[in-house]
Amino acid sequence: MADETPQDDKTEEPTARRLEKAREDGQVLRSQDLTIAVVTTGFLASVYLLGFYLGPVLLNLYSSSLIISPVALGEPEQLIVRFASFAGDAYSTLSPLFALAILFAIAGATSLDGFVFSGKALAPKISKLNPIKGMARIFGLKALVELVKSILKFLLVGGIASIYFYSNYDQIISLARGDTITAIYSGISFVLFGAIIICSALAVIAAIDVPYQRFDFIKKLKMSKQEIKDEFKEMEGQPEVRQKIKQKQREMAEQRMLQDVPQADVVITNPEHFAVALKYDAESGSAPVLLAKGKGLIAQKIREIASENSIHLFEAPPLARALYFTTEISGHIPKALYVAVAQVIAYVYGLEAMKNAENRPEKPVPKVPKDYQFNEQGLTLN
């Protein structure tokens, strides 16, 4: 369906699911110019740093390979063995550079979007055999953009190279006036250092290409509003997704609920299994509001927050269960429980008023109507 939707209608940013599916299909953000810059710069820097060690080794290796004994000239098989030995020694000497080049290639290719292996990307696609689409790729806008990019890259690299050689023209000429060994070492150093400087052009190209590739990548994956709705419906229909959504909603509701506990006037407990936090606004004259309720671990958390904020804990199991099973969070308590809750709030207010007095108010025993008496499973007892 995504391929059938006109590109002009795809105005929305791709969703996380769309990006995940694209990754599964092998569509990830890549920049060829960034990979080239990393590989070329890293390889040349490695040659420049290791060259002073590898150079003499290779020089001695090549020098010894040119020395052939008269006996070996009469035995061709000896020449083959000598050549194989020379090739093996050369490979062993240069193998660290080859290994570094491979590491740089992997690092450059995976630096933007990580390493991805997808069998779908390797599968043959009949659409690629379409000659019309093939001509569109060759003569299309993207091909023109790539051509312009190639020309600009050539001009930039060539310009920096020309500036480097022009500014060091006298040094190049002076190489011919010195001895051979000095000229070789100076020439190698000059060429390698110049190559690293020229690589700065590749870094500039990569810095321009990466944002462009990111923009083009996101543009290809953009979705229409209808596609987003269809994707949401598809994901919403999966049981595990619905369960995760509900679980997240419960966690967020519990978090908001627990944040309101410090505003409570009293927390009525079971004492351990249930806990409800009540808030009473005397000025408004309305019924008390249930700020938070819970059982088990949530009840324990409510009690802990209440203790940390010096909120009175009132033990009344029947009333705690009645409020828990009949009152929603942020809702007013039922009229049938007005008297019982009023007794508790009056007692708490009395404790606050007579905190330093000798005669403290007597703790009430709230009576809960028979229709509001529940067991711990929420079943009425009458």
Short mmCIF file of C-alpha atoms in Angstrom, two decimals:
data_model
loop_
_atom_site.label_atom_id
_atom_site.label_comp_id
_atom_site.label_asym_id
_atom_site.label_seq_id
_atom_site.Cartn_x
_atom_site.Cartn_y
_atom_site.Cartn_z
CA MET A 1 0.00 0.00 0.00
CA ALA A 2 2.90 2.32 0.71
CA ASP A 3 4.15 1.99 -2.87
CA GLU A 4 0.70 2.80 -4.30
CA THR A 5 0.36 6.05 -2.39
CA PRO A 6 1.46 9.14 -4.37
CA GLN A 7 4.63 10.68 -2.97
CA ASP A 8 2.92 14.09 -2.73
CA ASP A 9 0.52 12.67 -0.13
CA LYS A 10 3.34 11.38 2.04
CA THR A 11 3.85 14.38 4.28
CA GLU A 12 4.23 12.69 7.67
CA GLU A 13 7.49 11.62 9.29
CA PRO A 14 7.99 7.82 9.33
CA THR A 15 6.90 6.08 12.49
CA ALA A 16 9.16 3.89 14.60
CA ARG A 17 7.43 0.83 13.15
CA ARG A 18 8.05 2.03 9.58
CA LEU A 19 11.75 2.57 10.35
CA GLU A 20 11.94 -0.88 11.94
CA LYS A 21 10.34 -2.54 8.90
CA ALA A 22 12.69 -0.68 6.57
CA ARG A 23 15.61 -1.93 8.64
CA GLU A 24 14.30 -5.50 8.38
CA ASP A 25 14.18 -5.06 4.59
CA GLY A 26 17.80 -3.88 4.57
CA GLN A 27 16.94 -0.20 4.03
CA VAL A 28 19.28 1.74 6.29
CA LEU A 29 20.99 5.09 6.18
CA ARG A 30 24.27 4.84 4.30
CA SER A 31 26.70 7.36 2.82
CA GLN A 32 29.15 6.07 0.25
CA ASP A 33 31.17 9.27 0.45
CA LEU A 34 31.51 8.87 4.22
CA THR A 35 32.75 5.30 3.80
CA ILE A 36 35.27 6.39 1.16
CA ALA A 37 36.48 9.23 3.38
CA VAL A 38 36.90 6.98 6.41
CA VAL A 39 38.64 4.18 4.50
CA THR A 40 40.95 6.47 2.49
CA THR A 41 41.90 8.72 5.38
CA GLY A 42 42.33 5.86 7.84
CA PHE A 43 44.36 3.75 5.41
CA LEU A 44 46.67 6.60 4.42
CA ALA A 45 47.14 7.63 8.04
CA SER A 46 48.04 4.02 8.87
CA VAL A 47 50.53 3.92 6.01
CA TYR A 48 52.02 7.23 7.15
CA LEU A 49 52.38 6.04 10.77
CA LEU A 50 53.53 2.49 9.97
CA GLY A 51 55.48 3.36 6.84
CA PHE A 52 58.71 4.13 8.67
CA TYR A 53 58.63 0.57 10.02
CA LEU A 54 57.21 -1.20 6.96
CA GLY A 55 59.29 0.76 4.46
CA PRO A 56 62.72 -0.62 5.39
CA VAL A 57 61.29 -4.12 5.75
CA LEU A 58 59.80 -4.02 2.26
CA LEU A 59 62.94 -2.40 0.86
CA ASN A 60 65.13 -5.21 2.22
CA LEU A 61 62.60 -7.76 1.01
CA TYR A 62 62.63 -6.41 -2.53
CA SER A 63 66.40 -6.02 -2.51
CA SER A 64 66.91 -9.63 -1.47
CA SER A 65 64.44 -10.80 -4.10
CA LEU A 66 66.61 -9.31 -6.84
CA ILE A 67 69.61 -11.36 -5.77
CA ILE A 68 69.48 -14.71 -7.57
CA SER A 69 72.18 -17.33 -7.24
CA PRO A 70 73.57 -18.92 -10.44
CA VAL A 71 72.44 -22.35 -9.22
CA ALA A 72 68.78 -21.18 -9.05
CA LEU A 73 68.97 -19.98 -12.67
CA GLY A 74 69.39 -23.55 -13.82
CA GLU A 75 66.53 -24.84 -11.69
CA PRO A 76 63.19 -23.19 -12.59
CA GLU A 77 61.38 -24.88 -9.68
CA GLN A 78 63.70 -23.03 -7.29
CA LEU A 79 62.63 -19.74 -8.82
CA ILE A 80 58.97 -20.65 -8.24
CA VAL A 81 59.66 -21.52 -4.61
CA ARG A 82 61.61 -18.28 -4.17
CA PHE A 83 58.82 -16.22 -5.72
CA ALA A 84 56.19 -17.91 -3.48
CA SER A 85 58.34 -17.25 -0.42
CA PHE A 86 58.77 -13.61 -1.45
CA ALA A 87 55.00 -13.19 -2.01
CA GLY A 88 54.22 -14.76 1.37
CA ASP A 89 56.69 -12.49 3.19
CA ALA A 90 55.28 -9.42 1.42
CA TYR A 91 51.73 -10.38 2.33
CA SER A 92 52.67 -10.99 5.97
CA THR A 93 54.35 -7.59 6.11
CA LEU A 94 51.37 -5.76 4.58
CA SER A 95 48.62 -7.79 6.32
CA PRO A 96 48.24 -5.24 9.19
CA LEU A 97 47.42 -2.57 6.60
CA PHE A 98 44.89 -4.86 4.92
CA ALA A 99 43.27 -5.64 8.26
CA LEU A 100 43.06 -1.94 9.15
CA ALA A 101 41.53 -1.18 5.75
CA ILE A 102 38.80 -3.79 6.36
CA LEU A 103 38.10 -2.37 9.83
CA PHE A 104 37.88 1.16 8.44
CA ALA A 105 35.49 -0.03 5.72
CA ILE A 106 33.20 -1.67 8.30
CA ALA A 107 33.36 1.37 10.58
CA GLY A 108 32.57 3.79 7.77
CA ALA A 109 29.67 1.71 6.44
CA THR A 110 28.03 1.13 9.83
CA SER A 111 28.73 4.47 11.53
CA LEU A 112 25.37 6.02 10.61
CA ASP A 113 22.83 3.25 11.17
CA GLY A 114 24.70 0.31 12.62
CA PHE A 115 25.30 -3.15 11.22
CA VAL A 116 22.33 -4.77 9.49
CA PHE A 117 22.06 -8.14 7.76
CA SER A 118 18.85 -8.75 5.83
CA GLY A 119 18.08 -11.72 3.62
CA LYS A 120 15.36 -9.67 1.91
CA ALA A 121 17.96 -7.25 0.58
CA LEU A 122 19.86 -10.15 -1.02
CA ALA A 123 16.77 -11.67 -2.64
CA PRO A 124 16.42 -10.99 -6.39
CA LYS A 125 13.75 -8.50 -7.40
CA ILE A 126 11.96 -8.78 -10.74
CA SER A 127 11.26 -5.04 -10.68
CA LYS A 128 14.99 -4.40 -11.16
CA LEU A 129 14.76 -6.14 -14.55
CA ASN A 130 12.22 -3.62 -15.80
CA PRO A 131 13.95 -1.75 -18.68
CA ILE A 132 11.74 1.33 -18.28
CA LYS A 133 12.69 1.73 -14.63
CA GLY A 134 16.30 1.02 -15.57
CA MET A 135 16.29 3.88 -18.09
CA ALA A 136 14.67 6.12 -15.47
CA ARG A 137 17.50 5.34 -13.08
CA ILE A 138 20.11 6.14 -15.73
CA PHE A 139 18.57 9.35 -17.08
CA GLY A 140 16.46 10.38 -14.11
CA LEU A 141 16.86 13.27 -11.68
CA LYS A 142 18.80 11.15 -9.20
CA ALA A 143 21.33 10.19 -11.89
CA LEU A 144 21.75 13.88 -12.75
CA VAL A 145 22.30 14.74 -9.10
CA GLU A 146 24.91 11.99 -8.79
CA LEU A 147 26.67 13.29 -11.93
CA VAL A 148 26.80 16.83 -10.55
CA LYS A 149 28.08 15.47 -7.23
CA SER A 150 30.83 13.51 -9.00
CA ILE A 151 31.95 16.59 -10.95
CA LEU A 152 32.00 18.74 -7.81
CA LYS A 153 33.93 16.07 -5.92
CA PHE A 154 36.49 15.86 -8.73
CA LEU A 155 36.90 19.65 -8.81
CA LEU A 156 37.27 19.87 -5.03
CA VAL A 157 39.81 17.04 -4.74
CA GLY A 158 41.69 18.22 -7.82
CA GLY A 159 41.75 21.80 -6.55
CA ILE A 160 43.21 20.85 -3.17
CA ALA A 161 45.76 18.56 -4.84
CA SER A 162 46.82 21.34 -7.21
CA ILE A 163 47.21 23.82 -4.36
CA TYR A 164 49.28 21.33 -2.37
CA PHE A 165 51.65 20.52 -5.23
CA TYR A 166 51.98 24.18 -6.28
CA SER A 167 52.82 25.30 -2.74
CA ASN A 168 55.47 22.56 -2.45
CA TYR A 169 56.92 22.91 -5.94
CA ASP A 170 60.39 23.88 -4.69
CA GLN A 171 60.51 20.83 -2.39
CA ILE A 172 59.62 18.53 -5.28
CA ILE A 173 62.43 19.99 -7.43
CA SER A 174 64.93 19.71 -4.58
CA LEU A 175 64.37 15.93 -4.35
CA ALA A 176 66.39 15.52 -7.56
CA ARG A 177 69.43 17.29 -6.07
CA GLY A 178 69.92 15.01 -3.03
CA ASP A 179 71.11 11.44 -2.66
CA THR A 180 68.83 8.58 -3.66
CA ILE A 181 68.00 7.21 -0.19
CA THR A 182 67.13 10.65 1.19
CA ALA A 183 65.07 11.43 -1.90
CA ILE A 184 63.11 8.19 -1.55
CA TYR A 185 62.31 8.73 2.13
CA SER A 186 61.45 12.40 1.60
CA GLY A 187 59.36 11.59 -1.46
CA ILE A 188 57.35 8.92 0.35
CA SER A 189 56.75 11.23 3.30
CA PHE A 190 55.77 14.06 0.96
CA VAL A 191 53.33 11.91 -1.02
CA LEU A 192 51.70 10.33 2.03
CA PHE A 193 51.33 13.62 3.89
CA GLY A 194 49.93 15.22 0.76
CA ALA A 195 47.46 12.38 0.35
CA ILE A 196 46.25 12.86 3.92
CA ILE A 197 45.75 16.58 3.26
CA ILE A 198 43.83 15.77 0.09
CA CYS A 199 41.63 13.50 2.19
CA SER A 200 40.34 16.63 3.90
CA ALA A 201 38.41 17.21 0.68
CA LEU A 202 36.78 13.82 1.14
CA ALA A 203 35.84 14.82 4.69
CA VAL A 204 34.16 17.97 3.38
CA ILE A 205 32.28 15.94 0.78
CA ALA A 206 31.16 13.45 3.44
CA ALA A 207 30.00 16.29 5.72
CA ILE A 208 27.77 17.50 2.88
CA ASP A 209 26.63 14.08 1.72
CA VAL A 210 25.55 12.71 5.13
CA PRO A 211 22.77 15.31 5.72
CA TYR A 212 21.64 14.89 2.12
CA GLN A 213 21.48 11.09 2.44
CA ARG A 214 19.59 11.43 5.73
CA PHE A 215 17.10 13.80 4.11
CA ASP A 216 16.67 11.52 1.09
CA PHE A 217 16.33 8.43 3.32
CA ILE A 218 13.60 9.99 5.47
CA LYS A 219 11.86 11.35 2.36
CA LYS A 220 11.60 7.85 0.86
CA LEU A 221 10.09 6.50 4.08
CA LYS A 222 7.59 9.30 4.65
CA MET A 223 4.01 8.21 5.13
CA SER A 224 0.58 9.54 4.37
CA LYS A 225 -1.91 10.15 7.17
CA GLN A 226 -3.93 7.17 5.97
CA GLU A 227 -0.86 4.91 6.17
CA ILE A 228 -0.27 6.02 9.75
CA LYS A 229 -3.88 5.27 10.64
CA ASP A 230 -3.69 1.84 8.98
CA GLU A 231 -0.45 1.05 10.77
CA PHE A 232 -1.93 2.09 14.12
CA LYS A 233 -4.97 -0.10 13.53
CA GLU A 234 -2.74 -3.02 12.57
CA MET A 235 -0.60 -2.64 15.68
CA GLU A 236 -3.60 -1.99 17.90
CA GLY A 237 -5.12 -5.27 16.74
CA GLN A 238 -2.23 -7.29 18.13
CA PRO A 239 -3.02 -8.62 21.64
CA GLU A 240 0.50 -8.08 22.96
CA VAL A 241 0.45 -4.46 21.77
CA ARG A 242 -2.91 -3.81 23.43
CA GLN A 243 -1.64 -5.38 26.61
CA LYS A 244 1.48 -3.20 26.60
CA ILE A 245 -0.60 -0.07 25.96
CA LYS A 246 -2.94 -0.88 28.83
CA GLN A 247 -0.02 -1.69 31.10
CA LYS A 248 1.65 1.62 30.22
CA GLN A 249 -1.58 3.50 30.81
CA ARG A 250 -1.95 1.84 34.22
CA GLU A 251 1.62 2.71 35.14
CA MET A 252 1.12 6.34 34.12
CA ALA A 253 -2.18 6.54 36.03
CA GLU A 254 -0.57 5.03 39.13
CA GLN A 255 2.32 7.48 38.87
CA ARG A 256 -0.02 10.48 38.64
CA MET A 257 -2.12 9.06 41.47
CA LEU A 258 0.88 8.63 43.78
CA GLN A 259 1.98 12.19 43.07
CA ASP A 260 -1.31 13.41 44.59
CA VAL A 261 -0.92 11.50 47.88
CA PRO A 262 1.06 14.30 49.65
CA GLN A 263 -2.02 16.56 49.22
CA ALA A 264 -4.27 14.17 51.18
CA ASP A 265 -5.68 14.92 54.63
CA VAL A 266 -5.86 11.29 55.71
CA VAL A 267 -5.06 7.79 54.43
CA ILE A 268 -7.50 5.09 55.52
CA THR A 269 -5.96 1.61 55.61
CA ASN A 270 -7.05 -2.02 55.89
CA PRO A 271 -4.32 -1.94 57.51
CA GLU A 272 -2.06 -3.76 55.01
CA HIS A 273 -4.05 -4.85 51.96
CA PHE A 274 -5.92 -1.65 51.10
CA ALA A 275 -5.20 2.07 51.33
CA VAL A 276 -7.20 5.12 50.19
CA ALA A 277 -6.10 8.76 50.37
CA LEU A 278 -8.82 11.39 50.95
CA LYS A 279 -8.82 15.16 50.55
CA TYR A 280 -11.47 17.43 52.07
CA ASP A 281 -11.91 21.09 51.13
CA ALA A 282 -13.90 22.74 53.92
CA GLU A 283 -14.28 26.02 52.02
CA SER A 284 -15.94 24.46 48.98
CA GLY A 285 -18.35 22.43 51.12
CA SER A 286 -18.27 19.54 48.66
CA ALA A 287 -17.81 15.92 49.61
CA PRO A 288 -14.29 14.57 50.22
CA VAL A 289 -12.38 13.49 47.13
CA LEU A 290 -10.49 10.21 46.75
CA LEU A 291 -7.00 11.16 45.54
CA ALA A 292 -5.44 7.69 45.43
CA LYS A 293 -6.31 4.09 46.15
CA GLY A 294 -4.55 0.77 45.89
CA LYS A 295 -4.06 -2.67 47.27
CA GLY A 296 -1.00 -4.79 47.81
CA LEU A 297 2.20 -3.07 46.70
CA ILE A 298 0.35 0.10 45.62
CA ALA A 299 -1.27 0.33 49.07
CA GLN A 300 2.14 -0.07 50.66
CA LYS A 301 3.53 2.72 48.45
CA ILE A 302 0.63 5.01 49.42
CA ARG A 303 1.32 4.37 53.10
CA GLU A 304 5.04 5.07 52.64
CA ILE A 305 4.39 8.38 50.87
CA ALA A 306 1.87 9.34 53.55
CA SER A 307 4.37 8.61 56.32
CA GLU A 308 7.08 10.62 54.54
CA ASN A 309 4.72 13.61 54.31
CA SER A 310 3.36 13.30 57.90
CA ILE A 311 -0.14 12.36 56.72
CA HIS A 312 -2.18 10.54 59.34
CA LEU A 313 -2.86 6.82 58.74
CA PHE A 314 -6.27 5.78 60.03
CA GLU A 315 -6.91 2.05 60.35
CA ALA A 316 -10.51 1.18 59.42
CA PRO A 317 -10.70 -2.01 57.31
CA PRO A 318 -14.44 -1.94 56.42
CA LEU A 319 -14.32 1.73 55.45
CA ALA A 320 -11.09 1.30 53.46
CA ARG A 321 -12.61 -1.56 51.45
CA ALA A 322 -15.89 0.33 50.94
CA LEU A 323 -14.10 3.39 49.57
CA TYR A 324 -11.79 1.28 47.42
CA PHE A 325 -14.59 -0.64 45.68
CA THR A 326 -17.15 2.20 45.34
CA THR A 327 -15.15 5.35 44.59
CA GLU A 328 -13.08 6.19 41.51
CA ILE A 329 -9.87 8.21 41.64
CA SER A 330 -10.57 11.99 41.70
CA GLY A 331 -14.21 11.16 42.45
CA HIS A 332 -16.36 12.21 45.43
CA ILE A 333 -17.19 9.60 48.04
CA PRO A 334 -20.77 8.15 48.04
CA LYS A 335 -23.39 9.79 50.23
CA ALA A 336 -23.83 6.59 52.20
CA LEU A 337 -20.27 6.97 53.52
CA TYR A 338 -20.48 10.68 54.42
CA VAL A 339 -20.95 10.04 58.15
CA ALA A 340 -18.18 7.47 58.44
CA VAL A 341 -15.68 9.60 56.53
CA ALA A 342 -16.73 12.74 58.43
CA GLN A 343 -15.91 10.99 61.71
CA VAL A 344 -12.44 10.15 60.45
CA ILE A 345 -11.72 13.65 59.10
CA ALA A 346 -13.02 15.29 62.26
CA TYR A 347 -10.77 13.03 64.32
CA VAL A 348 -7.72 13.92 62.21
CA TYR A 349 -8.50 17.65 62.37
CA GLY A 350 -8.95 17.30 66.13
CA LEU A 351 -5.53 15.71 66.45
CA GLU A 352 -3.98 18.61 64.56
CA ALA A 353 -5.75 21.19 66.70
CA MET A 354 -4.88 19.47 69.99
CA LYS A 355 -1.39 18.30 69.04
CA ASN A 356 0.19 19.75 72.18
CA ALA A 357 -2.81 19.21 74.49
CA GLU A 358 -3.03 16.49 77.09
CA ASN A 359 -6.58 15.39 76.28
CA ARG A 360 -6.62 13.99 72.78
CA PRO A 361 -9.88 13.15 71.00
CA GLU A 362 -11.12 9.60 71.24
CA LYS A 363 -10.56 7.53 68.11
CA PRO A 364 -13.91 6.80 66.43
CA VAL A 365 -15.07 3.49 65.00
CA PRO A 366 -16.73 4.41 61.68
CA LYS A 367 -19.83 2.42 60.84
CA VAL A 368 -20.26 1.31 57.25
CA PRO A 369 -23.76 0.56 55.89
CA LYS A 370 -24.45 -3.11 55.17
CA ASP A 371 -24.73 -2.45 51.43
CA TYR A 372 -21.15 -1.05 51.47
CA GLN A 373 -19.48 -3.85 53.36
CA PHE A 374 -17.09 -5.82 51.12
CA ASN A 375 -14.60 -8.61 51.54
CA GLU A 376 -11.09 -8.43 50.10
CA GLN A 377 -12.32 -9.85 46.76
CA GLY A 378 -14.88 -7.06 46.35
CA LEU A 379 -17.95 -9.14 47.17
CA THR A 380 -20.63 -7.69 49.47
CA LEU A 381 -21.01 -9.35 52.84
CA ASN A 382 -24.78 -8.91 53.28
#
